[in-house]
Amino acid sequence: LGNIDRTNVNALVSDVICTPELETKPLTDIVYRKTGGNILFVIQFLRSLHSEGLLLFSLDSECWKWDSAEIETKTIPNDVIRLLVGKITTLPLHVQYILKLLSCIGSVCAESTLRLLINDIDHCTKESKTTSDKESDIFPLLKVAIDEGLVNKEGSSYHFTHDQVQSVAY
């Protein structure tokens, strides 16, 4: 998938924050300039703006707010790989370990396969736990990766949101 144009970036930004396209144009201009329209980069950049409090929903005015000047000064990596590396390395070590484990398995992993590999989680936790305790620990860790937009769950399988995410996690 190639880069998308400014109009499509604006449509994406508008959809993500449920705000009319006319109102998102100033934010889109910055996002487009910083991402070049790379769809993965656009999504990760928006997530980073939100997680850093530069893009937030105001309960008082019931709409999304952002400080264009502050976002404009935000330094971001020049490529998606560095952005993803930065994001993954800020995650808890247990989550990084699970992502690494998933990346070794492939782009898609069935929950049943993960259950078979859970015994190896001792390497990460250095604690002796029963299998059911380990299973109950691993799935909240995957939820963190899902919430960060790195992994999706469809049915009983987990998959990376993009091949670049899998590559960086490896």
PDB file of C-alpha atoms in Angstrom:
ATOM      1  CA  LEU A   1       0.000   0.000   0.000  1.00  0.00           C
ATOM      2  CA  GLY A   2       1.506   3.299  -1.051  1.00  0.00           C
ATOM      3  CA  ASN A   3       1.203   6.668   0.608  1.00  0.00           C
ATOM      4  CA  ILE A   4      -2.173   8.372   0.632  1.00  0.00           C
ATOM      5  CA  ASP A   5      -2.786  11.944  -0.431  1.00  0.00           C
ATOM      6  CA  ARG A   6      -3.633  14.868   1.869  1.00  0.00           C
ATOM      7  CA  THR A   7      -7.375  14.568   1.168  1.00  0.00           C
ATOM      8  CA  ASN A   8      -7.402  10.929   2.249  1.00  0.00           C
ATOM      9  CA  VAL A   9      -5.277  11.709   5.306  1.00  0.00           C
ATOM     10  CA  ASN A  10      -7.835  14.360   6.236  1.00  0.00           C
ATOM     11  CA  ALA A  11     -10.665  11.852   5.763  1.00  0.00           C
ATOM     12  CA  LEU A  12      -8.804   9.396   8.007  1.00  0.00           C
ATOM     13  CA  VAL A  13      -8.111  11.998  10.709  1.00  0.00           C
ATOM     14  CA  SER A  14     -11.737  13.123  10.521  1.00  0.00           C
ATOM     15  CA  ASP A  15     -12.987   9.541  10.895  1.00  0.00           C
ATOM     16  CA  VAL A  16     -10.610   8.719  13.743  1.00  0.00           C
ATOM     17  CA  ILE A  17     -11.633  11.683  15.873  1.00  0.00           C
ATOM     18  CA  CYS A  18     -15.239  11.924  14.631  1.00  0.00           C
ATOM     19  CA  THR A  19     -14.831  15.540  13.623  1.00  0.00           C
ATOM     20  CA  PRO A  20     -15.882  17.165  10.336  1.00  0.00           C
ATOM     21  CA  GLU A  21     -13.134  17.288   7.703  1.00  0.00           C
ATOM     22  CA  LEU A  22     -13.262  21.077   7.512  1.00  0.00           C
ATOM     23  CA  GLU A  23     -12.350  21.268  11.208  1.00  0.00           C
ATOM     24  CA  THR A  24      -9.568  18.669  11.005  1.00  0.00           C
ATOM     25  CA  LYS A  25      -7.762  20.332   8.097  1.00  0.00           C
ATOM     26  CA  PRO A  26      -5.263  22.260  10.290  1.00  0.00           C
ATOM     27  CA  LEU A  27      -4.350  19.073  12.168  1.00  0.00           C
ATOM     28  CA  THR A  28      -4.210  17.103   8.918  1.00  0.00           C
ATOM     29  CA  ASP A  29      -1.801  19.601   7.384  1.00  0.00           C
ATOM     30  CA  ILE A  30       0.675  18.967  10.206  1.00  0.00           C
ATOM     31  CA  VAL A  31       0.119  15.199  10.202  1.00  0.00           C
ATOM     32  CA  TYR A  32       0.559  15.011   6.442  1.00  0.00           C
ATOM     33  CA  ARG A  33       3.698  17.152   6.493  1.00  0.00           C
ATOM     34  CA  LYS A  34       5.267  14.980   9.205  1.00  0.00           C
ATOM     35  CA  THR A  35       4.213  11.580   7.811  1.00  0.00           C
ATOM     36  CA  GLY A  36       4.224  12.117   4.057  1.00  0.00           C
ATOM     37  CA  GLY A  37       0.929  10.240   3.890  1.00  0.00           C
ATOM     38  CA  ASN A  38       2.382   6.873   4.933  1.00  0.00           C
ATOM     39  CA  ILE A  39      -0.747   5.223   6.344  1.00  0.00           C
ATOM     40  CA  LEU A  40       1.036   3.278   9.086  1.00  0.00           C
ATOM     41  CA  PHE A  41       2.982   6.374  10.067  1.00  0.00           C
ATOM     42  CA  VAL A  42      -0.206   8.497  10.109  1.00  0.00           C
ATOM     43  CA  ILE A  43      -1.945   6.057  12.449  1.00  0.00           C
ATOM     44  CA  GLN A  44       1.052   5.672  14.763  1.00  0.00           C
ATOM     45  CA  PHE A  45       1.621   9.432  14.816  1.00  0.00           C
ATOM     46  CA  LEU A  46      -2.009  10.068  15.788  1.00  0.00           C
ATOM     47  CA  ARG A  47      -1.697   7.445  18.528  1.00  0.00           C
ATOM     48  CA  SER A  48       1.470   9.075  19.827  1.00  0.00           C
ATOM     49  CA  LEU A  49      -0.200  12.509  19.843  1.00  0.00           C
ATOM     50  CA  HIS A  50      -3.043  11.079  21.887  1.00  0.00           C
ATOM     51  CA  SER A  51      -0.817   9.171  24.307  1.00  0.00           C
ATOM     52  CA  GLU A  52       1.310  12.282  24.881  1.00  0.00           C
ATOM     53  CA  GLY A  53      -1.764  14.429  25.535  1.00  0.00           C
ATOM     54  CA  LEU A  54      -1.311  16.542  22.406  1.00  0.00           C
ATOM     55  CA  LEU A  55      -4.602  15.283  20.969  1.00  0.00           C
ATOM     56  CA  LEU A  56      -7.319  14.865  23.544  1.00  0.00           C
ATOM     57  CA  PHE A  57     -11.046  14.755  23.943  1.00  0.00           C
ATOM     58  CA  SER A  58     -12.463  17.602  26.008  1.00  0.00           C
ATOM     59  CA  LEU A  59     -15.354  16.519  28.179  1.00  0.00           C
ATOM     60  CA  ASP A  60     -16.268  20.163  28.750  1.00  0.00           C
ATOM     61  CA  SER A  61     -16.735  21.029  25.086  1.00  0.00           C
ATOM     62  CA  GLU A  62     -17.407  17.427  23.994  1.00  0.00           C
ATOM     63  CA  CYS A  63     -14.989  17.595  21.094  1.00  0.00           C
ATOM     64  CA  TRP A  64     -11.381  16.798  20.234  1.00  0.00           C
ATOM     65  CA  LYS A  65      -8.782  19.451  20.975  1.00  0.00           C
ATOM     66  CA  TRP A  66      -5.194  19.863  19.881  1.00  0.00           C
ATOM     67  CA  ASP A  67      -2.525  22.508  20.033  1.00  0.00           C
ATOM     68  CA  SER A  68      -1.221  22.886  16.494  1.00  0.00           C
ATOM     69  CA  ALA A  69       1.801  24.897  17.602  1.00  0.00           C
ATOM     70  CA  GLU A  70       2.801  22.227  20.137  1.00  0.00           C
ATOM     71  CA  ILE A  71       2.304  19.411  17.621  1.00  0.00           C
ATOM     72  CA  GLU A  72       4.303  21.364  15.057  1.00  0.00           C
ATOM     73  CA  THR A  73       7.288  21.460  17.429  1.00  0.00           C
ATOM     74  CA  LYS A  74       7.070  17.740  18.166  1.00  0.00           C
ATOM     75  CA  THR A  75      10.101  15.974  16.822  1.00  0.00           C
ATOM     76  CA  ILE A  76       9.358  12.598  15.359  1.00  0.00           C
ATOM     77  CA  PRO A  77      11.544   9.969  13.757  1.00  0.00           C
ATOM     78  CA  ASN A  78      12.105  10.255  10.033  1.00  0.00           C
ATOM     79  CA  ASP A  79      10.675   6.834   9.367  1.00  0.00           C
ATOM     80  CA  VAL A  80       8.103   4.362  10.579  1.00  0.00           C
ATOM     81  CA  ILE A  81      10.678   1.903  11.870  1.00  0.00           C
ATOM     82  CA  ARG A  82      12.159   4.377  14.328  1.00  0.00           C
ATOM     83  CA  LEU A  83       8.683   5.431  15.473  1.00  0.00           C
ATOM     84  CA  LEU A  84       7.727   1.796  16.090  1.00  0.00           C
ATOM     85  CA  VAL A  85      11.011   1.015  17.838  1.00  0.00           C
ATOM     86  CA  GLY A  86      10.428   3.991  20.109  1.00  0.00           C
ATOM     87  CA  LYS A  87       6.895   2.885  20.833  1.00  0.00           C
ATOM     88  CA  ILE A  88       7.738  -0.761  21.521  1.00  0.00           C
ATOM     89  CA  THR A  89      10.703   0.070  23.759  1.00  0.00           C
ATOM     90  CA  THR A  90       8.471   2.192  25.997  1.00  0.00           C
ATOM     91  CA  LEU A  91       6.165  -0.769  26.648  1.00  0.00           C
ATOM     92  CA  PRO A  92       6.624  -2.894  29.768  1.00  0.00           C
ATOM     93  CA  LEU A  93       9.288  -5.586  29.314  1.00  0.00           C
ATOM     94  CA  HIS A  94       6.723  -8.381  29.611  1.00  0.00           C
ATOM     95  CA  VAL A  95       4.763  -6.925  26.691  1.00  0.00           C
ATOM     96  CA  GLN A  96       7.954  -6.560  24.638  1.00  0.00           C
ATOM     97  CA  TYR A  97       8.726 -10.208  25.339  1.00  0.00           C
ATOM     98  CA  ILE A  98       5.272 -11.340  24.216  1.00  0.00           C
ATOM     99  CA  LEU A  99       5.583  -9.278  21.018  1.00  0.00           C
ATOM    100  CA  LYS A 100       8.990 -10.833  20.356  1.00  0.00           C
ATOM    101  CA  LEU A 101       7.542 -14.291  20.941  1.00  0.00           C
ATOM    102  CA  LEU A 102       4.649 -13.572  18.569  1.00  0.00           C
ATOM    103  CA  SER A 103       6.982 -12.187  15.918  1.00  0.00           C
ATOM    104  CA  CYS A 104       9.007 -15.411  15.969  1.00  0.00           C
ATOM    105  CA  ILE A 105       5.858 -17.447  15.357  1.00  0.00           C
ATOM    106  CA  GLY A 106       4.744 -15.396  12.357  1.00  0.00           C
ATOM    107  CA  SER A 107       2.296 -12.706  11.385  1.00  0.00           C
ATOM    108  CA  VAL A 108      -0.674 -14.684  12.775  1.00  0.00           C
ATOM    109  CA  CYS A 109      -0.787 -16.860  15.876  1.00  0.00           C
ATOM    110  CA  ALA A 110      -3.662 -18.922  17.194  1.00  0.00           C
ATOM    111  CA  GLU A 111      -4.479 -18.585  20.865  1.00  0.00           C
ATOM    112  CA  SER A 112      -4.022 -22.352  21.217  1.00  0.00           C
ATOM    113  CA  THR A 113      -0.427 -22.028  19.959  1.00  0.00           C
ATOM    114  CA  LEU A 114       0.231 -19.317  22.508  1.00  0.00           C
ATOM    115  CA  ARG A 115      -1.101 -21.566  25.251  1.00  0.00           C
ATOM    116  CA  LEU A 116       1.460 -24.195  24.225  1.00  0.00           C
ATOM    117  CA  LEU A 117       4.277 -21.670  24.429  1.00  0.00           C
ATOM    118  CA  ILE A 118       3.247 -20.137  27.739  1.00  0.00           C
ATOM    119  CA  ASN A 119       5.567 -22.409  29.710  1.00  0.00           C
ATOM    120  CA  ASP A 120       8.441 -20.403  28.256  1.00  0.00           C
ATOM    121  CA  ILE A 121       7.090 -17.234  29.874  1.00  0.00           C
ATOM    122  CA  ASP A 122       9.121 -18.159  32.973  1.00  0.00           C
ATOM    123  CA  HIS A 123      12.111 -16.827  31.051  1.00  0.00           C
ATOM    124  CA  CYS A 124      10.525 -13.368  31.187  1.00  0.00           C
ATOM    125  CA  THR A 125       9.011 -13.426  34.671  1.00  0.00           C
ATOM    126  CA  LYS A 126      11.614 -15.631  36.419  1.00  0.00           C
ATOM    127  CA  GLU A 127       8.796 -16.826  38.661  1.00  0.00           C
ATOM    128  CA  SER A 128       7.354 -20.267  39.103  1.00  0.00           C
ATOM    129  CA  LYS A 129       3.637 -20.196  38.330  1.00  0.00           C
ATOM    130  CA  THR A 130       1.045 -22.713  37.386  1.00  0.00           C
ATOM    131  CA  THR A 131       0.047 -22.921  33.726  1.00  0.00           C
ATOM    132  CA  SER A 132      -3.333 -21.291  34.396  1.00  0.00           C
ATOM    133  CA  ASP A 133      -1.622 -18.389  36.215  1.00  0.00           C
ATOM    134  CA  LYS A 134       0.712 -17.918  33.235  1.00  0.00           C
ATOM    135  CA  GLU A 135      -2.216 -18.009  30.809  1.00  0.00           C
ATOM    136  CA  SER A 136      -4.096 -15.421  32.809  1.00  0.00           C
ATOM    137  CA  ASP A 137      -0.975 -13.201  32.771  1.00  0.00           C
ATOM    138  CA  ILE A 138      -0.222 -13.394  29.055  1.00  0.00           C
ATOM    139  CA  PHE A 139      -3.581 -12.295  27.697  1.00  0.00           C
ATOM    140  CA  PRO A 140      -3.663  -8.947  29.568  1.00  0.00           C
ATOM    141  CA  LEU A 141      -0.195  -8.348  28.112  1.00  0.00           C
ATOM    142  CA  LEU A 142      -1.590  -8.947  24.643  1.00  0.00           C
ATOM    143  CA  LYS A 143      -4.411  -6.514  25.464  1.00  0.00           C
ATOM    144  CA  VAL A 144      -1.765  -3.829  26.031  1.00  0.00           C
ATOM    145  CA  ALA A 145      -0.333  -4.538  22.565  1.00  0.00           C
ATOM    146  CA  ILE A 146      -3.853  -4.435  21.094  1.00  0.00           C
ATOM    147  CA  ASP A 147      -4.596  -1.119  22.824  1.00  0.00           C
ATOM    148  CA  GLU A 148      -1.362   0.312  21.429  1.00  0.00           C
ATOM    149  CA  GLY A 149      -2.407  -0.640  17.895  1.00  0.00           C
ATOM    150  CA  LEU A 150       0.404  -3.145  17.415  1.00  0.00           C
ATOM    151  CA  VAL A 151      -1.636  -6.353  17.426  1.00  0.00           C
ATOM    152  CA  ASN A 152      -5.229  -7.223  16.527  1.00  0.00           C
ATOM    153  CA  LYS A 153      -7.314 -10.116  17.762  1.00  0.00           C
ATOM    154  CA  GLU A 154      -9.730 -11.756  15.349  1.00  0.00           C
ATOM    155  CA  GLY A 155     -11.614 -14.720  16.738  1.00  0.00           C
ATOM    156  CA  SER A 156      -9.069 -16.832  18.558  1.00  0.00           C
ATOM    157  CA  SER A 157      -6.052 -15.556  16.614  1.00  0.00           C
ATOM    158  CA  TYR A 158      -3.694 -12.655  17.097  1.00  0.00           C
ATOM    159  CA  HIS A 159      -1.966 -10.868  14.235  1.00  0.00           C
ATOM    160  CA  PHE A 160       0.320  -7.893  13.842  1.00  0.00           C
ATOM    161  CA  THR A 161      -1.339  -4.792  12.429  1.00  0.00           C
ATOM    162  CA  HIS A 162       1.437  -4.429   9.866  1.00  0.00           C
ATOM    163  CA  ASP A 163       4.432  -6.448   8.720  1.00  0.00           C
ATOM    164  CA  GLN A 164       6.694  -3.597   9.880  1.00  0.00           C
ATOM    165  CA  VAL A 165       5.363  -4.009  13.428  1.00  0.00           C
ATOM    166  CA  GLN A 166       6.249  -7.709  13.329  1.00  0.00           C
ATOM    167  CA  SER A 167       9.697  -6.912  11.952  1.00  0.00           C
ATOM    168  CA  VAL A 168      10.433  -4.335  14.661  1.00  0.00           C
ATOM    169  CA  ALA A 169       9.114  -6.623  17.419  1.00  0.00           C
ATOM    170  CA  TYR A 170      11.459  -9.359  16.247  1.00  0.00           C
TER     171      TYR A 170
END
